[in-house]
Amino acid sequence: MLSRVANSIYWMSRYLERAENVARFIDVNLNLTLDMQGQLDEQWAPLVNTTGDFEQFAKRYPSPTRENVMHFLTFDRENPNSILSCVRHARENARSVREIISSEMWEQANRFYLLVKDASRDKFLLENPHEFYSSVKMSSHLFDGITEATMSHGEAWHFLQMGELLERADKTSRILDVKYFILLPEAQTIGTAIDNIQWAALLKSASALEMYRKHFKQIDPFKVADFLILNRDFPRSVLSCLDRATLSLHAITGSSEDAFSNKAEQGLGRLLGELNYTQIEEIIHEGLHEFLDKLQDRLNWIDDAIYESFFTLRPLTGKSSHLTPDQ
Amino acid sequence: MPLNFKSYDTENFYDELIDSSGVPRPGARILVERIESLPDGDIIARQKAAEAAMYNMGITFTVYGSEEGTEKIWPFDIVPRIVQARDWEYIERGLKQRIHALNLFLDDIYHEQKILKDKAIPADIILSASSFRPQCVGLDVPNGIWCHITGTDLVRDSDGQIYVLEDNLRCPSGVSYVLENRQVLKRTLPLAFEASRVRAVDDYPARLLETLQYLAPDHLSSPTVVVLTPGMYNSAYFEHSFLAQQMGVELVEGSDLVVMDGFVHMRTTRGFQRVDVIYRRIDDDFIDPLAFRADSVLGVPGLMDVYRNGRVALANAPGTGIADDKAVYSYLPQIVKYYLGEDMILPNVPTYICADKKDRDYVLANLDKLVVKATNESGGYGMLVGPHSTKAQQAEFAELIRKSPRNYIAQPTLSLSRAPVLVDDHFEGRHIDLRPYILYGRDIYVLPGGLTRVALKKGSLVVNSSQGGGSKDTWVLS
């Protein structure tokens, strides 16, 4: 398929997944706030720290109030990672590959965008935001379902999968990281009721609470991290995402799974291999935040490698001098 | 109160649906009865549902120069336009003849120019036209066909006669709306559609693909066909992606293509892949910066060289614009006669050629009644609409015509036919035109349907989407 088209499909699904996850971020904080009534001040700065956009936020907003942060992450057009920006980019990408995806998928991408755009004009929306954020999540799930039901599992689908899964791995790691940024009044709160409530809220925002309970029953910080990073069966865990992204990457190149034919395969394969043979104790020992930080760096590196391996292609013969016409 | 046509007034215009005594024309009776039998408010609800469907499906065109909401749905009217089988038979015969003659003309003009040597039409009209492409002289196009896809604009005057208003031989657009309008209408008025025996338009993409594949060199069993678009910000982008999708071929932008080792290739995730046929939706000026405009970033450098060597096919061929030049248009009766030895079936709108002394005198004496057009301009530039002009404007044009007569033609102001459209809760007549689509591959095929454009503003004669125009489904009856 065309390199440009592969690039657009990859980013279409990345942006949709990103929009969904930004909704999850906000949701976790809303949940925390509800659960914490009076025991802790509302904390909204951690959200912009986690998404890595704090600098940009600080430039244009006086303080990290609930209202400011929610607006910044949801409807701010100048923030390229706001939900509105994400669905707009996703739709633009979908529009540029309309002939590749099914018309049902395009229609859903279009509806998703219209939903958020219409909501951005609703002045009272952020006063009672739960319904909106869950409809963002559902719109993204609906897109995934439609994709599953209407698109052939060919090359285009594999690029779509890669975009979605790499984005999700990154965002699950960041959801887990929210906890790191939340300033606790004293170290003693670790292991207390408040602590447990926070971890449960965090699981909930990754749609992981029920699945976690089936697996581990009791809330325990190490186990939560274990579940969200290393669980093999939960579809939002980092390991599960990278495992499936690797399958798609090899389906695209056709090279066997125990070898690599480009930098992307090398980077992703190495990371997956390491996670496959890692225990949560080692991660905790290294420091959870440090581990997640490094993980995010490596995912960025893999994204760059995918760009280089598939989306840029330059002619190699002498005739290519045509590319720079004489003046 | 249920909607009906009882109070509908044709106001002495030719109405395509209802005749002057208020009776539905033959073939329109089923539709009119069906609409009148619908419960109160139903047709309005159906119109709204049709619009919502188009909005959600993103059937839009791009509006330049505004940041948000740069796409709009093209206003769509729910009452279809009906073309009688007998009218269509006439239109089809006329268009086939016209396209045939225009292609012979193009091949001649870029080779021996026999028609000029025989003085059947004046040579200076052709050679001075900006749409004449010296780069195309001597080009041997595949199968001798220059214009594979045409969209000809037809209008009907108050006496019921159908005229050709304009031949669009470059990159005619709008066919995607024909297909989408039909999809929506089939869902909206299924019973009337079925009972009226409407001819199908749905196989257009398959026929288009066949036409394009026919251009590829013989030895290729499965040629690679692509649609070349200027990109997603082009006003017709929806159509480009729609056609690529429906044909199952790649939609490419100029930057996806590269000339290498004498062939055109596209950049894919698995390396370069050869391209054999390009349905280009980019104007001549922009397809190759080495051959045409050097500042074009939309095209493919070196494309024309590959084309000249027969290693890639282009549809339409570059240079076809000369045949829809307004001055050349006025000579079409002579062109048809010259190449085919036949009288032209579908008439042109009567055209006065200002280069001709007798015509010029008539034009100068009747500037208040005529529409004057510059021959080398399009899109309404350099135009005088007599009945709506001031004395000063008329004087200005008289001066222009005297100074360079061969740059101008004039036509009488036509009284375009009308059709009912839904306005709030009742029907009103609006002026319409018709653009049928013609494919020229192994033979000439006229799609039994077309784009009916509607001037939605009351009394307006302008059907363009940028100026308050809309569209209707077109039902050609069998």
PDB file of C-alpha atoms in Angstrom, chain B residues 214-319:
ATOM      1  CA  TYR B 214      -8.580  -0.020 -21.866  1.00  0.00           C
ATOM      2  CA  LEU B 215      -5.902   2.695 -22.095  1.00  0.00           C
ATOM      3  CA  ALA B 216      -3.106   0.510 -20.715  1.00  0.00           C
ATOM      4  CA  PRO B 217      -0.638  -1.075 -23.119  1.00  0.00           C
ATOM      5  CA  ASP B 218      -2.011  -4.336 -24.564  1.00  0.00           C
ATOM      6  CA  HIS B 219       0.516  -6.653 -23.023  1.00  0.00           C
ATOM      7  CA  LEU B 220      -0.485  -5.800 -19.449  1.00  0.00           C
ATOM      8  CA  SER B 221      -3.051  -8.285 -18.177  1.00  0.00           C
ATOM      9  CA  SER B 222      -3.806  -6.423 -14.955  1.00  0.00           C
ATOM     10  CA  PRO B 223      -2.631  -2.815 -15.249  1.00  0.00           C
ATOM     11  CA  THR B 224      -2.258  -0.674 -12.144  1.00  0.00           C
ATOM     12  CA  VAL B 225      -4.773   2.158 -12.281  1.00  0.00           C
ATOM     13  CA  VAL B 226      -4.689   5.111  -9.865  1.00  0.00           C
ATOM     14  CA  VAL B 227      -6.702   8.278  -9.275  1.00  0.00           C
ATOM     15  CA  LEU B 228      -4.492  11.362  -8.946  1.00  0.00           C
ATOM     16  CA  THR B 229      -5.907  14.067  -6.632  1.00  0.00           C
ATOM     17  CA  PRO B 230      -4.551  17.489  -5.670  1.00  0.00           C
ATOM     18  CA  GLY B 231      -5.236  16.408  -2.060  1.00  0.00           C
ATOM     19  CA  MET B 232      -7.866  16.491   0.628  1.00  0.00           C
ATOM     20  CA  TYR B 233      -8.250  20.249   0.600  1.00  0.00           C
ATOM     21  CA  ASN B 234      -9.428  20.292  -2.995  1.00  0.00           C
ATOM     22  CA  SER B 235     -13.125  21.079  -3.321  1.00  0.00           C
ATOM     23  CA  ALA B 236     -13.786  17.833  -5.190  1.00  0.00           C
ATOM     24  CA  TYR B 237     -11.746  15.625  -2.853  1.00  0.00           C
ATOM     25  CA  PHE B 238     -14.794  13.689  -1.754  1.00  0.00           C
ATOM     26  CA  GLU B 239     -15.372  12.645  -5.340  1.00  0.00           C
ATOM     27  CA  HIS B 240     -11.758  11.628  -5.915  1.00  0.00           C
ATOM     28  CA  SER B 241     -11.698   9.350  -2.897  1.00  0.00           C
ATOM     29  CA  PHE B 242     -15.184   8.071  -3.645  1.00  0.00           C
ATOM     30  CA  LEU B 243     -14.272   7.021  -7.181  1.00  0.00           C
ATOM     31  CA  ALA B 244     -10.997   5.407  -6.075  1.00  0.00           C
ATOM     32  CA  GLN B 245     -12.860   3.522  -3.358  1.00  0.00           C
ATOM     33  CA  GLN B 246     -15.631   2.383  -5.682  1.00  0.00           C
ATOM     34  CA  MET B 247     -13.153   1.239  -8.332  1.00  0.00           C
ATOM     35  CA  GLY B 248     -10.914  -0.386  -5.713  1.00  0.00           C
ATOM     36  CA  VAL B 249      -7.803   1.475  -6.878  1.00  0.00           C
ATOM     37  CA  GLU B 250      -5.273   3.655  -5.081  1.00  0.00           C
ATOM     38  CA  LEU B 251      -5.932   7.335  -4.589  1.00  0.00           C
ATOM     39  CA  VAL B 252      -2.586   9.073  -4.988  1.00  0.00           C
ATOM     40  CA  GLU B 253      -1.239  12.580  -4.584  1.00  0.00           C
ATOM     41  CA  GLY B 254       1.557  13.965  -6.729  1.00  0.00           C
ATOM     42  CA  SER B 255       4.079  13.356  -3.963  1.00  0.00           C
ATOM     43  CA  ASP B 256       3.179   9.642  -3.912  1.00  0.00           C
ATOM     44  CA  LEU B 257       4.382   9.300  -7.486  1.00  0.00           C
ATOM     45  CA  VAL B 258       7.894   9.480  -8.844  1.00  0.00           C
ATOM     46  CA  VAL B 259       9.394   9.080 -12.308  1.00  0.00           C
ATOM     47  CA  MET B 260      12.211   6.568 -12.242  1.00  0.00           C
ATOM     48  CA  ASP B 261      13.915   4.567 -15.007  1.00  0.00           C
ATOM     49  CA  GLY B 262      11.430   5.855 -17.571  1.00  0.00           C
ATOM     50  CA  PHE B 263       8.299   4.751 -15.748  1.00  0.00           C
ATOM     51  CA  VAL B 264       5.954   6.202 -13.160  1.00  0.00           C
ATOM     52  CA  HIS B 265       6.072   4.539  -9.764  1.00  0.00           C
ATOM     53  CA  MET B 266       4.226   5.002  -6.501  1.00  0.00           C
ATOM     54  CA  ARG B 267       5.890   4.863  -3.120  1.00  0.00           C
ATOM     55  CA  THR B 268       4.486   1.964  -1.123  1.00  0.00           C
ATOM     56  CA  THR B 269       5.313   0.338   2.188  1.00  0.00           C
ATOM     57  CA  ARG B 270       7.085  -2.386   0.187  1.00  0.00           C
ATOM     58  CA  GLY B 271       9.053  -0.180  -2.147  1.00  0.00           C
ATOM     59  CA  PHE B 272       8.207   1.306  -5.540  1.00  0.00           C
ATOM     60  CA  GLN B 273       5.363  -0.035  -7.635  1.00  0.00           C
ATOM     61  CA  ARG B 274       4.781   0.750 -11.308  1.00  0.00           C
ATOM     62  CA  VAL B 275       1.697   2.726 -12.324  1.00  0.00           C
ATOM     63  CA  ASP B 276       0.165   2.172 -15.775  1.00  0.00           C
ATOM     64  CA  VAL B 277      -2.939   4.356 -15.965  1.00  0.00           C
ATOM     65  CA  ILE B 278      -3.574   7.642 -14.167  1.00  0.00           C
ATOM     66  CA  TYR B 279      -7.056   9.106 -13.903  1.00  0.00           C
ATOM     67  CA  ARG B 280      -5.855  12.561 -13.087  1.00  0.00           C
ATOM     68  CA  ARG B 281      -8.078  15.103 -11.417  1.00  0.00           C
ATOM     69  CA  ILE B 282      -5.434  17.812 -11.647  1.00  0.00           C
ATOM     70  CA  ASP B 283      -5.521  20.401 -14.426  1.00  0.00           C
ATOM     71  CA  ASP B 284      -3.025  20.314 -17.289  1.00  0.00           C
ATOM     72  CA  ASP B 285      -1.215  23.289 -15.843  1.00  0.00           C
ATOM     73  CA  PHE B 286      -0.251  21.381 -12.712  1.00  0.00           C
ATOM     74  CA  ILE B 287       0.407  17.774 -13.751  1.00  0.00           C
ATOM     75  CA  ASP B 288       4.101  18.155 -14.556  1.00  0.00           C
ATOM     76  CA  PRO B 289       6.194  21.149 -13.487  1.00  0.00           C
ATOM     77  CA  LEU B 290       8.815  20.243 -16.094  1.00  0.00           C
ATOM     78  CA  ALA B 291       6.316  20.448 -18.974  1.00  0.00           C
ATOM     79  CA  PHE B 292       3.736  22.960 -17.752  1.00  0.00           C
ATOM     80  CA  ARG B 293       3.748  25.350 -14.813  1.00  0.00           C
ATOM     81  CA  ALA B 294       7.114  25.112 -13.097  1.00  0.00           C
ATOM     82  CA  ASP B 295       5.728  26.275  -9.761  1.00  0.00           C
ATOM     83  CA  SER B 296       3.295  23.369  -9.447  1.00  0.00           C
ATOM     84  CA  VAL B 297       3.798  21.211  -6.374  1.00  0.00           C
ATOM     85  CA  LEU B 298       0.771  19.038  -7.096  1.00  0.00           C
ATOM     86  CA  GLY B 299       2.115  17.174 -10.077  1.00  0.00           C
ATOM     87  CA  VAL B 300       4.812  14.673 -10.943  1.00  0.00           C
ATOM     88  CA  PRO B 301       8.066  15.970 -12.475  1.00  0.00           C
ATOM     89  CA  GLY B 302       8.812  14.127 -15.707  1.00  0.00           C
ATOM     90  CA  LEU B 303       5.317  12.656 -16.107  1.00  0.00           C
ATOM     91  CA  MET B 304       4.812  14.077 -19.615  1.00  0.00           C
ATOM     92  CA  ASP B 305       8.014  12.438 -20.880  1.00  0.00           C
ATOM     93  CA  VAL B 306       6.821   9.043 -19.719  1.00  0.00           C
ATOM     94  CA  TYR B 307       3.429   9.735 -21.249  1.00  0.00           C
ATOM     95  CA  ARG B 308       4.931  10.720 -24.588  1.00  0.00           C
ATOM     96  CA  ASN B 309       6.849   7.442 -24.621  1.00  0.00           C
ATOM     97  CA  GLY B 310       3.619   5.506 -24.117  1.00  0.00           C
ATOM     98  CA  ARG B 311       4.731   4.089 -20.773  1.00  0.00           C
ATOM     99  CA  VAL B 312       1.866   5.511 -18.775  1.00  0.00           C
ATOM    100  CA  ALA B 313      -1.648   6.544 -19.846  1.00  0.00           C
ATOM    101  CA  LEU B 314      -3.446   9.681 -18.709  1.00  0.00           C
ATOM    102  CA  ALA B 315      -7.184  10.280 -18.660  1.00  0.00           C
ATOM    103  CA  ASN B 316      -8.150  12.717 -19.903  1.00  0.00           C
ATOM    104  CA  ALA B 317      -5.212  13.420 -22.177  1.00  0.00           C
ATOM    105  CA  PRO B 318      -3.597  16.823 -21.651  1.00  0.00           C
ATOM    106  CA  GLY B 319      -4.653  19.438 -24.165  1.00  0.00           C
TER     107      GLY B 319
END
